[in-house]
Amino acid sequence: QVQLVESGGGLVQAGRSLTLSCAASGRIFNNNAMAWYRQAPGKQRELVATINSGGRTNYADSVKGRFTISRDNAQNTVTLQMNSLNSEDTAVYYCNMRVTVIGIEYDYWGQGTQVTVSS
């Protein structure tokens, strides 16, 4: 099993920055993809950013140029640097790890951390 613990959420003014971190523990396979998702009230969970084991990243259009995802494989952590925050970024942010084993994908989730952007 894999455990994911997020930290770094909170209340921030529009235009400011915030950094989220996710620490993974347990049975961690080297070949995994990490991601951040978010879910705003009344909306479906959406993908924010992904990073694979080789460091390739992908971003939702809404956060491109403002958010940066990175990972430290030695520490089993993934970070989301969020700049120029606006009210539409308000959501619960979830850390995700996807592991593929013999063609089967397994998803692991953190408990989520609240990010609130005040205008």
Tab-separated table of N, CA and C in Angstrom:
chain	number	residue	atom	x	y	z
A	1	GLN	N	0.827	-1.188	0.000
A	1	GLN	CA	0.000	0.000	0.000
A	1	GLN	C	0.867	1.245	0.000
A	2	VAL	N	0.298	2.298	-0.482
A	2	VAL	CA	0.962	3.593	-0.560
A	2	VAL	C	0.156	4.604	0.230
A	3	GLN	N	0.833	5.411	0.999
A	3	GLN	CA	0.181	6.492	1.726
A	3	GLN	C	0.708	7.815	1.189
A	4	LEU	N	-0.203	8.730	0.956
A	4	LEU	CA	0.136	10.065	0.470
A	4	LEU	C	-0.395	11.099	1.455
A	5	VAL	N	0.469	12.016	1.841
A	5	VAL	CA	0.077	13.054	2.797
A	5	VAL	C	0.421	14.411	2.214
A	6	GLU	N	-0.628	15.235	2.015
A	6	GLU	CA	-0.430	16.582	1.495
A	6	GLU	C	-0.228	17.570	2.624
A	7	SER	N	0.434	18.662	2.295
A	7	SER	CA	0.584	19.766	3.230
A	7	SER	C	0.772	21.047	2.432
A	8	GLY	N	0.578	22.173	3.128
A	8	GLY	CA	0.849	23.459	2.508
A	8	GLY	C	-0.357	24.264	2.093
A	9	GLY	N	-1.553	23.703	2.244
A	9	GLY	CA	-2.738	24.466	1.884
A	9	GLY	C	-2.993	25.592	2.867
A	10	GLY	N	-3.966	26.436	2.513
A	10	GLY	CA	-4.317	27.525	3.402
A	10	GLY	C	-5.049	28.631	2.681
A	11	LEU	N	-5.140	29.762	3.362
A	11	LEU	CA	-5.808	30.945	2.831
A	11	LEU	C	-4.756	31.913	2.312
A	12	VAL	N	-4.961	32.393	1.085
A	12	VAL	CA	-3.994	33.300	0.483
A	12	VAL	C	-4.732	34.336	-0.341
A	13	GLN	N	-4.163	35.516	-0.438
A	13	GLN	CA	-4.778	36.578	-1.233
A	13	GLN	C	-4.527	36.353	-2.722
A	14	ALA	N	-5.437	36.834	-3.505
A	14	ALA	CA	-5.275	36.739	-4.959
A	14	ALA	C	-3.975	37.405	-5.388
A	15	GLY	N	-3.311	36.754	-6.338
A	15	GLY	CA	-2.053	37.273	-6.832
A	15	GLY	C	-0.827	36.746	-6.112
A	16	ARG	N	-1.055	36.125	-4.962
A	16	ARG	CA	0.058	35.598	-4.185
A	16	ARG	C	0.364	34.160	-4.566
A	17	SER	N	1.334	33.583	-3.877
A	17	SER	CA	1.804	32.230	-4.192
A	17	SER	C	1.596	31.295	-3.010
A	18	LEU	N	1.572	30.026	-3.340
A	18	LEU	CA	1.433	28.984	-2.329
A	18	LEU	C	2.105	27.729	-2.855
A	19	THR	N	2.704	26.968	-1.952
A	19	THR	CA	3.365	25.725	-2.352
A	19	THR	C	2.739	24.551	-1.625
A	20	LEU	N	2.330	23.558	-2.384
A	20	LEU	CA	1.800	22.328	-1.819
A	20	LEU	C	2.858	21.229	-1.919
A	21	SER	N	2.885	20.402	-0.902
A	21	SER	CA	3.802	19.268	-0.907
A	21	SER	C	3.039	17.994	-0.630
A	22	CYS	N	3.586	16.908	-1.157
A	22	CYS	CA	2.979	15.599	-0.940
A	22	CYS	C	4.106	14.610	-0.661
A	23	ALA	N	3.987	13.926	0.444
A	23	ALA	CA	4.984	12.927	0.821
A	23	ALA	C	4.385	11.535	0.674
A	24	ALA	N	5.101	10.690	-0.025
A	24	ALA	CA	4.641	9.320	-0.244
A	24	ALA	C	5.428	8.361	0.627
A	25	SER	N	4.741	7.364	1.129
A	25	SER	CA	5.397	6.333	1.923
A	25	SER	C	4.724	4.995	1.638
A	26	GLY	N	5.379	3.950	2.077
A	26	GLY	CA	4.834	2.623	1.845
A	26	GLY	C	5.565	1.909	0.727
A	27	ARG	N	4.838	1.057	0.039
A	27	ARG	CA	5.432	0.278	-1.044
A	27	ARG	C	5.391	1.102	-2.327
A	28	ILE	N	6.485	1.772	-2.615
A	28	ILE	CA	6.530	2.699	-3.741
A	28	ILE	C	7.332	2.087	-4.877
A	29	PHE	N	6.703	1.978	-6.012
A	29	PHE	CA	7.387	1.508	-7.200
A	29	PHE	C	8.099	2.688	-7.852
A	30	ASN	N	9.243	2.437	-8.412
A	30	ASN	CA	10.007	3.508	-9.047
A	30	ASN	C	9.276	4.077	-10.252
A	31	ASN	N	8.611	3.214	-10.992
A	31	ASN	CA	7.937	3.656	-12.204
A	31	ASN	C	6.519	4.093	-11.847
A	32	ASN	N	6.397	5.330	-11.441
A	32	ASN	CA	5.073	5.841	-11.108
A	32	ASN	C	4.927	7.265	-11.616
A	33	ALA	N	3.719	7.672	-11.773
A	33	ALA	CA	3.409	9.048	-12.157
A	33	ALA	C	2.734	9.719	-10.979
A	34	MET	N	3.126	10.939	-10.729
A	34	MET	CA	2.526	11.715	-9.654
A	34	MET	C	1.701	12.839	-10.264
A	35	ALA	N	0.688	13.243	-9.566
A	35	ALA	CA	-0.181	14.292	-10.089
A	35	ALA	C	-0.852	15.050	-8.955
A	36	TRP	N	-1.331	16.202	-9.299
A	36	TRP	CA	-2.196	16.994	-8.429
A	36	TRP	C	-3.527	17.171	-9.137
A	37	TYR	N	-4.572	16.922	-8.384
A	37	TYR	CA	-5.929	17.174	-8.831
A	37	TYR	C	-6.544	18.190	-7.885
A	38	ARG	N	-7.656	18.765	-8.295
A	38	ARG	CA	-8.380	19.658	-7.406
A	38	ARG	C	-9.872	19.517	-7.635
A	39	GLN	N	-10.599	19.843	-6.601
A	39	GLN	CA	-12.051	19.795	-6.679
A	39	GLN	C	-12.635	20.998	-5.969
A	40	ALA	N	-13.293	21.826	-6.750
A	40	ALA	CA	-13.963	22.997	-6.204
A	40	ALA	C	-15.383	22.606	-5.808
A	41	PRO	N	-15.997	23.367	-4.901
A	41	PRO	CA	-17.371	23.056	-4.472
A	41	PRO	C	-18.335	22.979	-5.648
A	42	GLY	N	-19.079	21.902	-5.724
A	42	GLY	CA	-20.062	21.736	-6.778
A	42	GLY	C	-19.506	21.344	-8.127
A	43	LYS	N	-18.208	21.075	-8.166
A	43	LYS	CA	-17.580	20.717	-9.439
A	43	LYS	C	-16.911	19.359	-9.335
A	44	GLN	N	-16.650	18.790	-10.494
A	44	GLN	CA	-15.949	17.513	-10.522
A	44	GLN	C	-14.460	17.714	-10.273
A	45	ARG	N	-13.836	16.656	-9.810
A	45	ARG	CA	-12.393	16.696	-9.609
A	45	ARG	C	-11.720	16.831	-10.971
A	46	GLU	N	-10.734	17.705	-11.041
A	46	GLU	CA	-10.048	17.928	-12.305
A	46	GLU	C	-8.543	17.808	-12.131
A	47	LEU	N	-7.906	17.401	-13.222
A	47	LEU	CA	-6.464	17.265	-13.221
A	47	LEU	C	-5.805	18.634	-13.303
A	48	VAL	N	-4.815	18.855	-12.460
A	48	VAL	CA	-4.095	20.128	-12.462
A	48	VAL	C	-2.745	19.973	-13.163
A	49	ALA	N	-1.972	18.974	-12.732
A	49	ALA	CA	-0.636	18.787	-13.295
A	49	ALA	C	-0.175	17.360	-13.030
A	50	THR	N	0.655	16.864	-13.925
A	50	THR	CA	1.227	15.536	-13.761
A	50	THR	C	2.725	15.589	-13.999
A	51	ILE	N	3.410	14.618	-13.426
A	51	ILE	CA	4.835	14.472	-13.668
A	51	ILE	C	5.160	12.983	-13.608
A	52	ASN	N	5.844	12.477	-14.630
A	52	ASN	CA	6.141	11.056	-14.611
A	52	ASN	C	7.495	10.808	-13.942
A	53	SER	N	7.869	9.569	-13.893
A	53	SER	CA	9.095	9.220	-13.181
A	53	SER	C	10.334	9.822	-13.823
A	54	GLY	N	10.233	10.138	-15.106
A	54	GLY	CA	11.357	10.757	-15.805
A	54	GLY	C	11.368	12.266	-15.737
A	55	GLY	N	10.341	12.822	-15.117
A	55	GLY	CA	10.287	14.267	-14.959
A	55	GLY	C	9.478	15.005	-16.011
A	56	ARG	N	8.848	14.267	-16.912
A	56	ARG	CA	8.014	14.931	-17.915
A	56	ARG	C	6.744	15.450	-17.249
A	57	THR	N	6.390	16.686	-17.576
A	57	THR	CA	5.248	17.325	-16.934
A	57	THR	C	4.141	17.650	-17.928
A	58	ASN	N	2.958	17.798	-17.367
A	58	ASN	CA	1.799	18.178	-18.170
A	58	ASN	C	0.891	19.011	-17.283
A	59	TYR	N	0.278	20.042	-17.858
A	59	TYR	CA	-0.537	20.963	-17.064
A	59	TYR	C	-1.898	21.193	-17.695
A	60	ALA	N	-2.855	21.446	-16.858
A	60	ALA	CA	-4.138	21.912	-17.346
A	60	ALA	C	-3.954	23.309	-17.928
A	61	ASP	N	-4.732	23.617	-18.937
A	61	ASP	CA	-4.603	24.931	-19.584
A	61	ASP	C	-4.804	26.073	-18.587
A	62	SER	N	-5.656	25.856	-17.619
A	62	SER	CA	-5.994	26.923	-16.678
A	62	SER	C	-4.843	27.299	-15.754
A	63	VAL	N	-3.833	26.434	-15.650
A	63	VAL	CA	-2.734	26.720	-14.727
A	63	VAL	C	-1.393	26.852	-15.433
A	64	LYS	N	-1.373	26.639	-16.730
A	64	LYS	CA	-0.103	26.743	-17.469
A	64	LYS	C	0.516	28.122	-17.286
A	65	GLY	N	1.811	28.119	-17.023
A	65	GLY	CA	2.523	29.368	-16.831
A	65	GLY	C	2.428	29.918	-15.421
A	66	ARG	N	1.548	29.337	-14.593
A	66	ARG	CA	1.405	29.814	-13.211
A	66	ARG	C	1.823	28.747	-12.195
A	67	PHE	N	1.561	27.493	-12.512
A	67	PHE	CA	1.858	26.400	-11.592
A	67	PHE	C	3.044	25.596	-12.120
A	68	THR	N	3.818	25.068	-11.189
A	68	THR	CA	4.940	24.204	-11.543
A	68	THR	C	4.935	22.970	-10.647
A	69	ILE	N	4.947	21.804	-11.274
A	69	ILE	CA	5.011	20.556	-10.525
A	69	ILE	C	6.433	20.017	-10.601
A	70	SER	N	6.905	19.486	-9.495
A	70	SER	CA	8.242	18.901	-9.461
A	70	SER	C	8.230	17.721	-8.497
A	71	ARG	N	9.258	16.908	-8.596
A	71	ARG	CA	9.318	15.746	-7.720
A	71	ARG	C	10.756	15.469	-7.322
A	72	ASP	N	10.871	14.850	-6.174
A	72	ASP	CA	12.161	14.407	-5.664
A	72	ASP	C	12.037	12.901	-5.448
A	73	ASN	N	12.591	12.137	-6.356
A	73	ASN	CA	12.423	10.688	-6.285
A	73	ASN	C	13.141	10.082	-5.070
A	74	ALA	N	14.224	10.693	-4.679
A	74	ALA	CA	14.957	10.176	-3.519
A	74	ALA	C	14.158	10.357	-2.229
A	75	GLN	N	13.417	11.463	-2.165
A	75	GLN	CA	12.620	11.753	-0.972
A	75	GLN	C	11.173	11.306	-1.102
A	76	ASN	N	10.805	10.831	-2.296
A	76	ASN	CA	9.410	10.422	-2.548
A	76	ASN	C	8.434	11.549	-2.252
A	77	THR	N	8.751	12.718	-2.782
A	77	THR	CA	7.874	13.873	-2.599
A	77	THR	C	7.552	14.509	-3.954
A	78	VAL	N	6.428	15.150	-3.991
A	78	VAL	CA	6.037	15.924	-5.160
A	78	VAL	C	5.520	17.274	-4.661
A	79	THR	N	5.862	18.306	-5.392
A	79	THR	CA	5.546	19.671	-4.983
A	79	THR	C	4.785	20.383	-6.090
A	80	LEU	N	3.866	21.213	-5.688
A	80	LEU	CA	3.139	22.059	-6.633
A	80	LEU	C	3.341	23.509	-6.218
A	81	GLN	N	4.108	24.226	-7.010
A	81	GLN	CA	4.317	25.656	-6.776
A	81	GLN	C	3.233	26.407	-7.534
A	82	MET	N	2.442	27.186	-6.809
A	82	MET	CA	1.323	27.896	-7.417
A	82	MET	C	1.548	29.394	-7.293
A	83	ASN	N	1.632	30.064	-8.429
A	83	ASN	CA	1.849	31.505	-8.470
A	83	ASN	C	0.630	32.205	-9.072
A	84	SER	N	0.547	33.482	-8.832
A	84	SER	CA	-0.530	34.300	-9.395
A	84	SER	C	-1.894	33.659	-9.169
A	85	LEU	N	-2.141	33.284	-7.952
A	85	LEU	CA	-3.389	32.601	-7.626
A	85	LEU	C	-4.584	33.531	-7.803
A	86	ASN	N	-5.689	32.939	-8.208
A	86	ASN	CA	-6.934	33.697	-8.306
A	86	ASN	C	-8.064	32.889	-7.677
A	87	SER	N	-9.214	33.484	-7.579
A	87	SER	CA	-10.329	32.864	-6.868
A	87	SER	C	-10.747	31.534	-7.492
A	88	GLU	N	-10.521	31.374	-8.780
A	88	GLU	CA	-10.891	30.131	-9.451
A	88	GLU	C	-9.968	28.972	-9.073
A	89	ASP	N	-8.896	29.270	-8.388
A	89	ASP	CA	-7.998	28.215	-7.913
A	89	ASP	C	-8.440	27.661	-6.565
A	90	THR	N	-9.444	28.260	-5.976
A	90	THR	CA	-9.960	27.778	-4.700
A	90	THR	C	-10.544	26.380	-4.862
A	91	ALA	N	-10.017	25.449	-4.089
A	91	ALA	CA	-10.448	24.057	-4.208
A	91	ALA	C	-9.721	23.225	-3.158
A	92	VAL	N	-10.155	21.983	-3.035
A	92	VAL	CA	-9.382	21.004	-2.283
A	92	VAL	C	-8.425	20.357	-3.275
A	93	TYR	N	-7.154	20.354	-2.938
A	93	TYR	CA	-6.134	19.807	-3.821
A	93	TYR	C	-5.726	18.414	-3.317
A	94	TYR	N	-5.685	17.480	-4.253
A	94	TYR	CA	-5.380	16.099	-3.917
A	94	TYR	C	-4.107	15.639	-4.633
A	95	CYS	N	-3.285	14.964	-3.901
A	95	CYS	CA	-2.102	14.333	-4.464
A	95	CYS	C	-2.489	12.943	-4.964
A	96	ASN	N	-1.933	12.573	-6.083
A	96	ASN	CA	-2.242	11.272	-6.687
A	96	ASN	C	-0.960	10.592	-7.137
A	97	MET	N	-0.915	9.286	-6.913
A	97	MET	CA	0.148	8.462	-7.468
A	97	MET	C	-0.494	7.354	-8.281
A	98	ARG	N	-0.034	7.190	-9.498
A	98	ARG	CA	-0.521	6.114	-10.356
A	98	ARG	C	0.624	5.160	-10.642
A	99	VAL	N	0.385	3.922	-10.317
A	99	VAL	CA	1.386	2.879	-10.537
A	99	VAL	C	0.821	1.868	-11.523
A	100	THR	N	1.615	1.525	-12.500
A	100	THR	CA	1.197	0.529	-13.483
A	100	THR	C	1.980	-0.748	-13.243
A	101	VAL	N	1.259	-1.809	-12.960
A	101	VAL	CA	1.882	-3.108	-12.690
A	101	VAL	C	1.266	-4.138	-13.623
A	102	ILE	N	2.090	-4.690	-14.460
A	102	ILE	CA	1.656	-5.689	-15.444
A	102	ILE	C	0.412	-5.176	-16.175
A	103	GLY	N	0.501	-3.927	-16.620
A	103	GLY	CA	-0.562	-3.351	-17.426
A	103	GLY	C	-1.782	-2.879	-16.649
A	104	ILE	N	-1.792	-3.053	-15.361
A	104	ILE	CA	-2.931	-2.623	-14.546
A	104	ILE	C	-2.544	-1.360	-13.786
A	105	GLU	N	-3.420	-0.362	-13.868
A	105	GLU	CA	-3.143	0.904	-13.194
A	105	GLU	C	-3.773	0.922	-11.801
A	106	TYR	N	-2.988	1.374	-10.850
A	106	TYR	CA	-3.463	1.526	-9.484
A	106	TYR	C	-3.310	2.993	-9.099
A	107	ASP	N	-4.381	3.564	-8.589
A	107	ASP	CA	-4.377	4.960	-8.157
A	107	ASP	C	-4.415	5.044	-6.640
A	108	TYR	N	-3.558	5.896	-6.118
A	108	TYR	CA	-3.537	6.176	-4.684
A	108	TYR	C	-3.763	7.676	-4.487
A	109	TRP	N	-4.484	8.012	-3.414
A	109	TRP	CA	-4.872	9.397	-3.180
A	109	TRP	C	-4.522	9.839	-1.769
A	110	GLY	N	-4.179	11.107	-1.675
A	110	GLY	CA	-4.050	11.717	-0.374
A	110	GLY	C	-5.406	12.168	0.135
A	111	GLN	N	-5.404	12.723	1.328
A	111	GLN	CA	-6.668	13.122	1.954
A	111	GLN	C	-7.145	14.485	1.475
A	112	GLY	N	-6.274	15.217	0.815
A	112	GLY	CA	-6.632	16.531	0.297
A	112	GLY	C	-6.228	17.656	1.227
A	113	THR	N	-5.947	18.796	0.634
A	113	THR	CA	-5.624	19.994	1.404
A	113	THR	C	-6.357	21.180	0.781
A	114	GLN	N	-6.961	21.981	1.631
A	114	GLN	CA	-7.787	23.094	1.162
A	114	GLN	C	-6.924	24.295	0.784
A	115	VAL	N	-7.206	24.835	-0.383
A	115	VAL	CA	-6.602	26.092	-0.815
A	115	VAL	C	-7.733	27.083	-1.051
A	116	THR	N	-7.676	28.196	-0.372
A	116	THR	CA	-8.688	29.232	-0.520
A	116	THR	C	-8.005	30.526	-0.921
A	117	VAL	N	-8.445	31.079	-2.041
A	117	VAL	CA	-7.870	32.322	-2.544
A	117	VAL	C	-8.895	33.420	-2.366
A	118	SER	N	-8.551	34.429	-1.623
A	118	SER	CA	-9.457	35.542	-1.370
A	118	SER	C	-9.162	36.681	-2.340
A	119	SER	N	-10.242	37.301	-2.794
A	119	SER	CA	-10.073	38.393	-3.763
A	119	SER	C	-9.989	39.731	-3.069
